[in-house]
Every structure is written in structure tokens, then in C-alpha cells.
Short mmCIF file of C-alpha atoms in Angstrom, two decimals:
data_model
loop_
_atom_site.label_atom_id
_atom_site.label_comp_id
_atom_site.label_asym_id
_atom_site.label_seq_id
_atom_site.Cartn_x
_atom_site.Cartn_y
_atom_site.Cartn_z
CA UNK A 1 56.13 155.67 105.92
CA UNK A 2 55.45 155.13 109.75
CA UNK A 3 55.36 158.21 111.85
CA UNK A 4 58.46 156.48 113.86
CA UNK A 5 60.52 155.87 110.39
CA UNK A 6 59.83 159.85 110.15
CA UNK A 7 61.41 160.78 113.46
CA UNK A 8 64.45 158.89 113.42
CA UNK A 9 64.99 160.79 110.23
CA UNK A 10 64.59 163.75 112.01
CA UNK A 11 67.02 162.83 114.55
CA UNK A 12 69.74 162.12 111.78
CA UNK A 13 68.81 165.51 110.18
CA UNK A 14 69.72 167.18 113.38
CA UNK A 15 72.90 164.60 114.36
CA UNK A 16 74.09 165.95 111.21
CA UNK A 17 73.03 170.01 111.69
CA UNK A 18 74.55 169.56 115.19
CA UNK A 19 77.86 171.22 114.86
CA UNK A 20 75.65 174.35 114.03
CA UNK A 21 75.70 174.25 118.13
CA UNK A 22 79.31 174.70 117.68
CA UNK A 23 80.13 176.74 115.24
CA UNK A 24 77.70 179.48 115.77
CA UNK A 25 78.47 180.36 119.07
CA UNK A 26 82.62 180.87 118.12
CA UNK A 27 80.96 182.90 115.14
CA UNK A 28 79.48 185.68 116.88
CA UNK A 29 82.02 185.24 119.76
CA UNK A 30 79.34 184.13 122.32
CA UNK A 31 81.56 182.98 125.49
CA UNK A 32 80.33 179.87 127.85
CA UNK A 33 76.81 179.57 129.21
CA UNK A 34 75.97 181.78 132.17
CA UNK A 35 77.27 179.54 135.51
CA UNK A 36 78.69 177.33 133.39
CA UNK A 37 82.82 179.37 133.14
CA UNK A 38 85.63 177.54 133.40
CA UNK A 39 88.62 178.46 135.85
CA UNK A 40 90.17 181.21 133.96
CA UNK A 41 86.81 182.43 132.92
CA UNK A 42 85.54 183.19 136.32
CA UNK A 43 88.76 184.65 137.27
CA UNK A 44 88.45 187.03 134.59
CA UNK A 45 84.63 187.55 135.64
CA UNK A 46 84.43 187.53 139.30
CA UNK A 47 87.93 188.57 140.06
CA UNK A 48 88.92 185.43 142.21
CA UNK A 49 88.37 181.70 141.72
CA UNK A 50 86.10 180.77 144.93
CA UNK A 51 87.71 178.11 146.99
CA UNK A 52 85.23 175.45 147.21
CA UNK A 53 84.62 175.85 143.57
CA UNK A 54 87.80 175.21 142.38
CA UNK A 55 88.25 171.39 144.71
CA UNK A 56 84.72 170.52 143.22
CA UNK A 57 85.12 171.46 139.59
CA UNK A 58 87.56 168.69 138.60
CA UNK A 59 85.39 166.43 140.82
CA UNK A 60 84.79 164.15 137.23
CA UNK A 61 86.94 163.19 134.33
CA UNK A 62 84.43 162.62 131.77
CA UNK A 63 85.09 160.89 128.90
CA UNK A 64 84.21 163.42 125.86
CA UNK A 65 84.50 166.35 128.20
CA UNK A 66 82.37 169.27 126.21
CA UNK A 67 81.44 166.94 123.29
CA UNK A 68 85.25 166.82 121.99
CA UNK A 69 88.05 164.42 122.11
CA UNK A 70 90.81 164.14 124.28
CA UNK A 71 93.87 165.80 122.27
CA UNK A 72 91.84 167.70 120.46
CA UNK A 73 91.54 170.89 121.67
CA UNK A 74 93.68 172.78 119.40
CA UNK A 75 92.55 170.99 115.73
CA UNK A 76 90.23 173.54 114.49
CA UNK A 77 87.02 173.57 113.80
CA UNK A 78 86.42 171.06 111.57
CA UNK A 79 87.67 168.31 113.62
CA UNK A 80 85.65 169.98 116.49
CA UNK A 81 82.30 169.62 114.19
CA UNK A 82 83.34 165.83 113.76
CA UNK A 83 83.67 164.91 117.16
CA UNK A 84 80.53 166.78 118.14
CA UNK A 85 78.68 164.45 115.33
CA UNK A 86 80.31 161.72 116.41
CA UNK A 87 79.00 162.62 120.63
CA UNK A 88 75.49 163.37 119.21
CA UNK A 89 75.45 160.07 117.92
CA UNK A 90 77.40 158.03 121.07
CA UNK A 91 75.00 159.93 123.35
CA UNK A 92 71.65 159.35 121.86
CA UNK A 93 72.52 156.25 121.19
CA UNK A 94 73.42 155.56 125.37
CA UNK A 95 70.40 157.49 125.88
CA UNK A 96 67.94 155.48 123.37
CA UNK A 97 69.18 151.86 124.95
CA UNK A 98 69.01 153.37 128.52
CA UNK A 99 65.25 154.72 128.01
CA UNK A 100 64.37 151.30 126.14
CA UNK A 101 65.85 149.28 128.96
CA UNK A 102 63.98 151.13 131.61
CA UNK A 103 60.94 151.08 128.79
CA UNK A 104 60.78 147.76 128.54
CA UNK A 105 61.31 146.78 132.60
CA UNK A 106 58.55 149.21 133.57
CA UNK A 107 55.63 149.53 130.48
CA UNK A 108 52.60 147.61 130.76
CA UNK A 109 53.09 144.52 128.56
CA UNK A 110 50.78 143.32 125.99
CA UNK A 111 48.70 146.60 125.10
CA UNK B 1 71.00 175.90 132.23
CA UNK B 2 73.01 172.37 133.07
CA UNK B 3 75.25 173.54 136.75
CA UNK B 4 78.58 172.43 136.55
CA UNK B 5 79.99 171.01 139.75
CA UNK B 6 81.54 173.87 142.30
CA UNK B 7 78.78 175.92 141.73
CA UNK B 8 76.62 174.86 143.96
CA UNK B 9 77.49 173.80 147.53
CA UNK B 10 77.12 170.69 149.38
CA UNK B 11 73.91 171.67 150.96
CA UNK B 12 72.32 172.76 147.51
CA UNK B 13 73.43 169.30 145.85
CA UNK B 14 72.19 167.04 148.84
CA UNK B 15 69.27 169.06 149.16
CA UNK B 16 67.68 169.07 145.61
CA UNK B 17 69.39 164.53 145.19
CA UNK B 18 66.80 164.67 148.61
CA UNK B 19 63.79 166.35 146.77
CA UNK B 20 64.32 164.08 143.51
CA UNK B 21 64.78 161.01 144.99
CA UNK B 22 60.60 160.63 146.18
CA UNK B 23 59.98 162.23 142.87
CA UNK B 24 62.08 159.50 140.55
CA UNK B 25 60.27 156.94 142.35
CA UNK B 26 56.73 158.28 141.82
CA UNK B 27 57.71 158.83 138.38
CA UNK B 28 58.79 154.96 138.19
CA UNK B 29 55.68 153.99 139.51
CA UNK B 30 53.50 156.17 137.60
CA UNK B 31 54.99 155.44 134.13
CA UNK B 32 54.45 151.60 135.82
CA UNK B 33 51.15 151.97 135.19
CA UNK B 34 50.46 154.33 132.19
CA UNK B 35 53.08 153.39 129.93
CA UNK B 36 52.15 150.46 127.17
CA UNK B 37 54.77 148.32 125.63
CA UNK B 38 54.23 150.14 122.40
CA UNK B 39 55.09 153.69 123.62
CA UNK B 40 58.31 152.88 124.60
CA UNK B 41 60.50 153.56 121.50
CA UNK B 42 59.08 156.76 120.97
CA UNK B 43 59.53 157.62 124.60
CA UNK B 44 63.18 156.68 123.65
CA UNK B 45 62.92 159.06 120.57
CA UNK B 46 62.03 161.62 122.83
CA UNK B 47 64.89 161.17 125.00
CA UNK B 48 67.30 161.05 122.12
CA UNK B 49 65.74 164.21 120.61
CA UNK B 50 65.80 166.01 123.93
CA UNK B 51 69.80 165.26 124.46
CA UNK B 52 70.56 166.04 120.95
CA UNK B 53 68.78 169.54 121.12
CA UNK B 54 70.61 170.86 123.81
CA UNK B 55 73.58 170.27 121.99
CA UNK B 56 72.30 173.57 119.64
CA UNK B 57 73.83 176.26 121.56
CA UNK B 58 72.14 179.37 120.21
CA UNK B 59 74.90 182.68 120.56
CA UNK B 60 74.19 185.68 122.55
CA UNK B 61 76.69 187.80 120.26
CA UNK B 62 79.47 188.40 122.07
CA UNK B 63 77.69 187.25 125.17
CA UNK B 64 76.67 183.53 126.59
CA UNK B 65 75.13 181.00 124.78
CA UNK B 66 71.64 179.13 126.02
CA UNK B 67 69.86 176.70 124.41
CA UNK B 68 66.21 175.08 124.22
CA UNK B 69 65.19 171.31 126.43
CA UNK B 70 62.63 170.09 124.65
CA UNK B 71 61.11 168.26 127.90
CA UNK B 72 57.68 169.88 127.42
CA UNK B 73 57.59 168.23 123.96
CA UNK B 74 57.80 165.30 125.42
CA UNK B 75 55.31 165.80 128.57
CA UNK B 76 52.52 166.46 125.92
CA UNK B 77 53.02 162.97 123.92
CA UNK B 78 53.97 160.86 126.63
CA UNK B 79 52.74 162.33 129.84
CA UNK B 80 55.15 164.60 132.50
CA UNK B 81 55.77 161.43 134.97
CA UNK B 82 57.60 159.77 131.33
CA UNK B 83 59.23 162.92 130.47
CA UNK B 84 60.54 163.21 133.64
CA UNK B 85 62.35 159.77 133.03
CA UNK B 86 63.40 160.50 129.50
CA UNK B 87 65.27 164.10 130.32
CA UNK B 88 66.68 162.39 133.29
CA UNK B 89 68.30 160.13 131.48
CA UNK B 90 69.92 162.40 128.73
CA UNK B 91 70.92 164.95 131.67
CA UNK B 92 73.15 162.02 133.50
CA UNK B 93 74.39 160.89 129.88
CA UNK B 94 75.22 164.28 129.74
CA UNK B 95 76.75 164.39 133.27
CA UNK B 96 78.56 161.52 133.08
CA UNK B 97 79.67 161.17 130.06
CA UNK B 98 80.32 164.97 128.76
CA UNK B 99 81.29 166.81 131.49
CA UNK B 100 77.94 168.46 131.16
CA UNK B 101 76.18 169.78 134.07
CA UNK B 102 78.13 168.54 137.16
CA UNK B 103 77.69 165.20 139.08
CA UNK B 104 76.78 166.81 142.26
CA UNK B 105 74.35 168.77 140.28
CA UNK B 106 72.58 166.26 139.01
CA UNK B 107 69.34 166.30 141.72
CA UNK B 108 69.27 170.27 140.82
CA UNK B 109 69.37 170.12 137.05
CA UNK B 110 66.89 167.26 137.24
CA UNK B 111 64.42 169.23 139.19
CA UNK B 112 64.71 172.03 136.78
CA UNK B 113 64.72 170.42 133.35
CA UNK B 114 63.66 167.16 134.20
CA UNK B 115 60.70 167.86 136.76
CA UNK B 116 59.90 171.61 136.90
CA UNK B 117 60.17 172.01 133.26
CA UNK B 118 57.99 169.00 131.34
CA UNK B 119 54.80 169.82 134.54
CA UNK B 120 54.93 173.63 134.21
CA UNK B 121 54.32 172.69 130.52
CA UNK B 122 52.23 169.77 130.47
CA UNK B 123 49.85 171.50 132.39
CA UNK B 124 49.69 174.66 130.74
CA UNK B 125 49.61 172.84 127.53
CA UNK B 126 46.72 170.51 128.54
CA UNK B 127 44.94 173.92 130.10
CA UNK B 128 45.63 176.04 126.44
CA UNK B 129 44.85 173.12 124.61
CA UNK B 130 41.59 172.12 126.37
CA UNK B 131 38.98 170.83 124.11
CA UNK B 132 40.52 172.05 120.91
CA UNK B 133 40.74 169.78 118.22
CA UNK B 134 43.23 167.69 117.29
CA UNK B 135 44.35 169.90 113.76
CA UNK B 136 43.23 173.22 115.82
CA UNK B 137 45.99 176.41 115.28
CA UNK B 138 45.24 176.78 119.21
CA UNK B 139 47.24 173.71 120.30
CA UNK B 140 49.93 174.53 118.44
CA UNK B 141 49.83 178.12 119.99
CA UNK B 142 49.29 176.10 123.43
CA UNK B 143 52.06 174.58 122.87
CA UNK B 144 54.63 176.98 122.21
CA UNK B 145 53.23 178.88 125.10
CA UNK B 146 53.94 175.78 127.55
CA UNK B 147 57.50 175.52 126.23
CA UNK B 148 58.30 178.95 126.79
CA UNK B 149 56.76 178.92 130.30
CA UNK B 150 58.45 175.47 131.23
CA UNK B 151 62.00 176.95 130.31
CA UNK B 152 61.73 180.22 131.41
CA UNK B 153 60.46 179.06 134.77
CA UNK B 154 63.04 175.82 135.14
CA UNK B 155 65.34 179.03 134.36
CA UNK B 156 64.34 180.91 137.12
CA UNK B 157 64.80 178.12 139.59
CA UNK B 158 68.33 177.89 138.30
CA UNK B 159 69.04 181.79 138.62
CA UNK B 160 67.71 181.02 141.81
CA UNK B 161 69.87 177.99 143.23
CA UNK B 162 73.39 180.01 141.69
CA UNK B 163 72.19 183.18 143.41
CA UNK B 164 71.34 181.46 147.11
CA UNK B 165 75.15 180.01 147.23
CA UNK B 166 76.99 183.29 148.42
CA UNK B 167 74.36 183.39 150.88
CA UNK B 168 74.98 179.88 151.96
CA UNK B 169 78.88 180.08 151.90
CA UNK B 170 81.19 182.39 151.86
CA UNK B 171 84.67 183.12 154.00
CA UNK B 172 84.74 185.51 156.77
CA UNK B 173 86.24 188.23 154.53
CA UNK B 174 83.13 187.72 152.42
CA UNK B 175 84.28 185.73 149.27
CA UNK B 176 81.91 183.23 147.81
CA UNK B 177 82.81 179.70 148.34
CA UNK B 178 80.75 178.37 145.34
CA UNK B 179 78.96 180.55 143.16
CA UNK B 180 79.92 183.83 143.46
CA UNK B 181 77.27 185.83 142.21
CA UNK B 182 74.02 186.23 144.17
CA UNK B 183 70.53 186.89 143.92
CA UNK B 184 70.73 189.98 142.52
CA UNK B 185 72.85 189.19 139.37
CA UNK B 186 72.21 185.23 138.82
CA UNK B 187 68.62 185.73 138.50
CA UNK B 188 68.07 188.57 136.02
CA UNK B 189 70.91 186.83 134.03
CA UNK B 190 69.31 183.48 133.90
CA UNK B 191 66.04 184.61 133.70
CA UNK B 192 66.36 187.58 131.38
CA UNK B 193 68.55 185.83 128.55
CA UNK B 194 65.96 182.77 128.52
CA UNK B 195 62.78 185.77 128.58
CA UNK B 196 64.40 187.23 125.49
CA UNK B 197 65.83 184.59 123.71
CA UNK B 198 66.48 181.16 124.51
CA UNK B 199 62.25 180.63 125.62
CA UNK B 200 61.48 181.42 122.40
CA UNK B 201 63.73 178.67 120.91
CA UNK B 202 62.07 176.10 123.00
CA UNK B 203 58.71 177.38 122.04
CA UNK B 204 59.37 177.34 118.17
CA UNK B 205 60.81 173.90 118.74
CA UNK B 206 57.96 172.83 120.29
CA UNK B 207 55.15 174.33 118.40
CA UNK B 208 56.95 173.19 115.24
CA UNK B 209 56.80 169.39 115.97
CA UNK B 210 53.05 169.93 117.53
CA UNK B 211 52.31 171.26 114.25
CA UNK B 212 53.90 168.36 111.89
CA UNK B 213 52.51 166.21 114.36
CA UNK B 214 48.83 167.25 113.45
CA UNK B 215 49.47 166.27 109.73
CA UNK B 216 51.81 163.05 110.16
CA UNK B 217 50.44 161.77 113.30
CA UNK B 218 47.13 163.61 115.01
CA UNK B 219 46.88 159.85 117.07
CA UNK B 220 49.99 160.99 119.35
CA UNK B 221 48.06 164.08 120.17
CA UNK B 222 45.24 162.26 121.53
CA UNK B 223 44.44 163.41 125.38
CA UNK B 224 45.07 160.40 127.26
CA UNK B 225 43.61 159.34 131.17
CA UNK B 226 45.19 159.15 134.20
CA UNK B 227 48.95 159.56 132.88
CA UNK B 228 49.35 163.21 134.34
#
């Protein structure tokens, strides 16, 4: 088997093991990454939501905000794994054609 | 480690889009003249594997979460300038896409994952590493070394960038504007948790795939000219 048959495999194995990133965290009740709180958080932490902060936080609507869907919020964890599969997957695959594009524009052709 | 947007203040965001700018186009340039045709897809594998691992959010019980980049991985099989690309990349997927890591924050989380991160370990890596042989134990060492360096330092920075806002701005009374913890906090917090936890993730990641590399695929290891 080629060596790049072997990665992609890898990166299948860890599409799939992904909602581990999930599900581990609400397991042992770990809260948001440090600097990375949402409104209510940082009221809770700092005692105040900082002005500037809270005009440039909704600054972007992004599509799968926090690897979920839309509407989804409140469907439980299993749903919550899915849609984090199903990111993995959109993402690498935006990020794959995006690096092969750029790849492919810039490498030295032929060797 | 990816800054959301508010967190950093318009001086911060202009200021590190400013420094990446000259370094995105040396890194175009670079990977111009290194890269061959053939070393593309797995410079796209890298890419994909460094967004997908950052999706593994490892718990601080009842604390935050962190989690490991990856990027130094790829400096040592394709070169720093490429990894600089490929983490760029996955961070504005990221960005734009899933809300994570801010758009204004894009020119600082670049410099810290995407630039800071894949040199401090290259380097260190190719230093470790130096004439070992390909199957050696010490390049795998090397290379867990260099990831836990390149995080914990691209951690640093961060710690750094969230603590210098309150400084920056803040209202007469004395409230924070953007981030509202300063030096004194934001540093030991990014800093410490990636010392004691999340560094070693990055360097188990990294020495693991070294090491399967050595058996599958010792050719990727090879040191190759004038791509650093």
C-alpha cells in the first residue's frame, strides 16, 4: 500500500474519533478554551462584558458556528457528534482543495 | 489558542495582518521554488490533518480545554515556509467557516500557529535531529521536543497579545475594552495549561507519526536543501 493510501486512512480514523473532541470535554465538565468565552461566560468571569468586545464578537455569522448546525443546539449529544463528523469532513475537505489549488499554481512542475 | 474576535483590539489585529502580510508572500515565493509537483497532495494531507486535530479538544477537568496544532509535523516533512501555507489555510477555514478564531484575528493566530509555531519547531527539530539516522530513537525524541517547544512558545505569544489589550484600551474608569485580563493572568494561563498539558499532546502527536514514519516511509524524513 502507498504511504499516501496509509494517511488518508489515518485521516478517516480520526474524522471518525473526532467527536472524542466533543464529548470529552462536556465529560469532565471542562468549560471553553481560555480567551475563547462567550458573552455570558465572561460576564460570569470578569464581572462585566467589555464594550468593544461585545460590537466585535458578532462581527461574523459563520456558517457551522463551533462545528454544529444551526438549530441544533439543544439535540443532545449524539446529534452534536454527527455534525462535528460531518464539519471534520466539510472542512478538510475545503482545506485539501484549497492547499491543492495553491499546490498546484505554485510547485515546481515536472520533478 | 485560536482568538475569537473582540479580544483583541484594532491595533493588535492590524498590527499582526501588517507583520503576516511580508511573511505570506515570502512563504509564496519560497514554497515557489522548493515545492515539486509531487509533494503537493501530501502537503494537502498535512493541512487536512492539522485542521482535523485541533478539532480534539483535550479537558482540563472542570477547567478549559486546549488542544495540540500539529504545524511542526508538518515543518519537518515539507519545510516551515509550506507549513506556514498549509496551517494558514485550515486556520481561515476555521475562521470563516466555524466561527473559530475570529476574522480580525486572523494575522495574530497565523503568526502564532501558522508562523511562530512550524519555525520554532523546524529548527529545533533539524538542530535535535542533526546527523541522526533516518530509523534513529533521537529524531523521534527531536521531534517531540520541537512540538512541545513550537506550541508552548506560539502559546506564549498568545498569553501575550490577550494580556497587552487592557494596556492598550481601556475606559477612563479603568474597564478593559477588549480583553480584560492582562499580563499578569493571560500569560501564566496560556502558558501554564499548554507547559502542563496541552505541549505534551502536540509532542506525542508528533513523535508518534515521526516514528511510523521511520517504518512506512523513512524517504519523507530525508533532510532536504534550501527549503528552510
Amino acid at each position: 500500500m502507498k504511504i499516501a493510501t496509509k494517511l488518508w486512512i489515518g485521516l478517516g480514523a480520526l474524522i471518525v474519533l473526532s467527536p472524542l473532541g466533543l464529548l470529552l470535554p462536556e465529560h469532565f465538565k471542562a468549560g471553553a478554551a481560555w480567551g475563547e468565552w462567550g458573552m455570558d461566560e465572561i460576564k460570569e468571569l470578569a464581572g462585566y462584558v467589555p464594550k468593544g468586545l461585545e460590537k466585535l464578537a458578532p462581527l461574523w455569522n459563520a456558517p457551522l458556528p463551533d462545528y454544529a448546525l444551526k438549530g441544533w443546539e439543544e439535540k443532545g449529544l449524539s446529534h452534536l457528534s454527527f455534525a462535528y463528523i460531518i464539519s471534520a469532513i466539510v472542512g478538510m475537505a475545503i482545506t485539501c482543495i484549497a492547499v491543492l489549488l495553491i499546490g498546484r499554481l505554485l510547485a515546481r512542475k515536472g520533478d | 489558542m485560536h482568538i475569537p474576535d473582540g479580544y483583541l483590539g484594532p491595533a493588535s489585529c492590524g498590527f499582526f495582518y501588517a507583520l503576516m502580510l511580508p511573511i505570506w508572500t515570502v512563504a509564496t515565493r519560497i514554497v515557489k521554488k522548493t515545492l515539486k509537483a509531487k509533494q503537493v497532495p501530501l502537503l494537502a494531507i498535512g493541512a487536512a490533518f492539522s485542521f482535523v486535530i485541533m478539532m480534539f479538544n483535550v479537558p482540563i477537568p472542570g477547567g478549559s480545554t486546549g488542544h495540540a496544532v500539529g504545524g511542526v509535523l508538518v515543518a519537518i516533512l515539507l519545510g516551515p515556509w509550506a507549513a506556514c501555507i498549509a496551517i494558514t489555510v485550515a486556520l481561515v477555514v476555521q475562521a470563516l467557516l466555524f466561527g473559530d478564531g475570529g476574522i480580525t484575528a486572523i494575522g495574530a493566530n497565523c503568526f502564532n500557529m501558522a508562523f511562530v509555531l512550524p519555525f520554532i519547531g523546524y529548527y529545533l527539530y533539524k538542530a535535535l535531529s542533526y546527523n541522526a539516522p533516518l530509523d534513529s530513537n533521537r529524531r523521534v525524541l527531536a521531534a517531540g521536543v520541537a512540538g512541545y517547544i513550537g506550541i508552548n512558545v506560539a502559546a506564549f505569544l498568545a498569553g501575550v497579545e490577550f494580556g497587552l489589550q487592557p494596556l492598550l484600551h481601556h475606559t477612563a474608569d479603568g474597564q478593559a475594552l477588549y480583553c480584560p485580563y492582562g499580563l499578569n493572568i493571560a500569560v501564566p494561563a496560556m502558558a501554564g495549561e499548554h507547559l502542563l498539558i496541552f505541549g505534551w499532546v502536540e509532542a506525542i502527536v508528533t513523535a508518534l507519526v515521526i516514528k511510523f514514519l521511520q517504518k512506512q516511509a523513512p524517504e519523507l524524513l530525508k533532510e532536504k536543501k534550501g527549503r528552510g
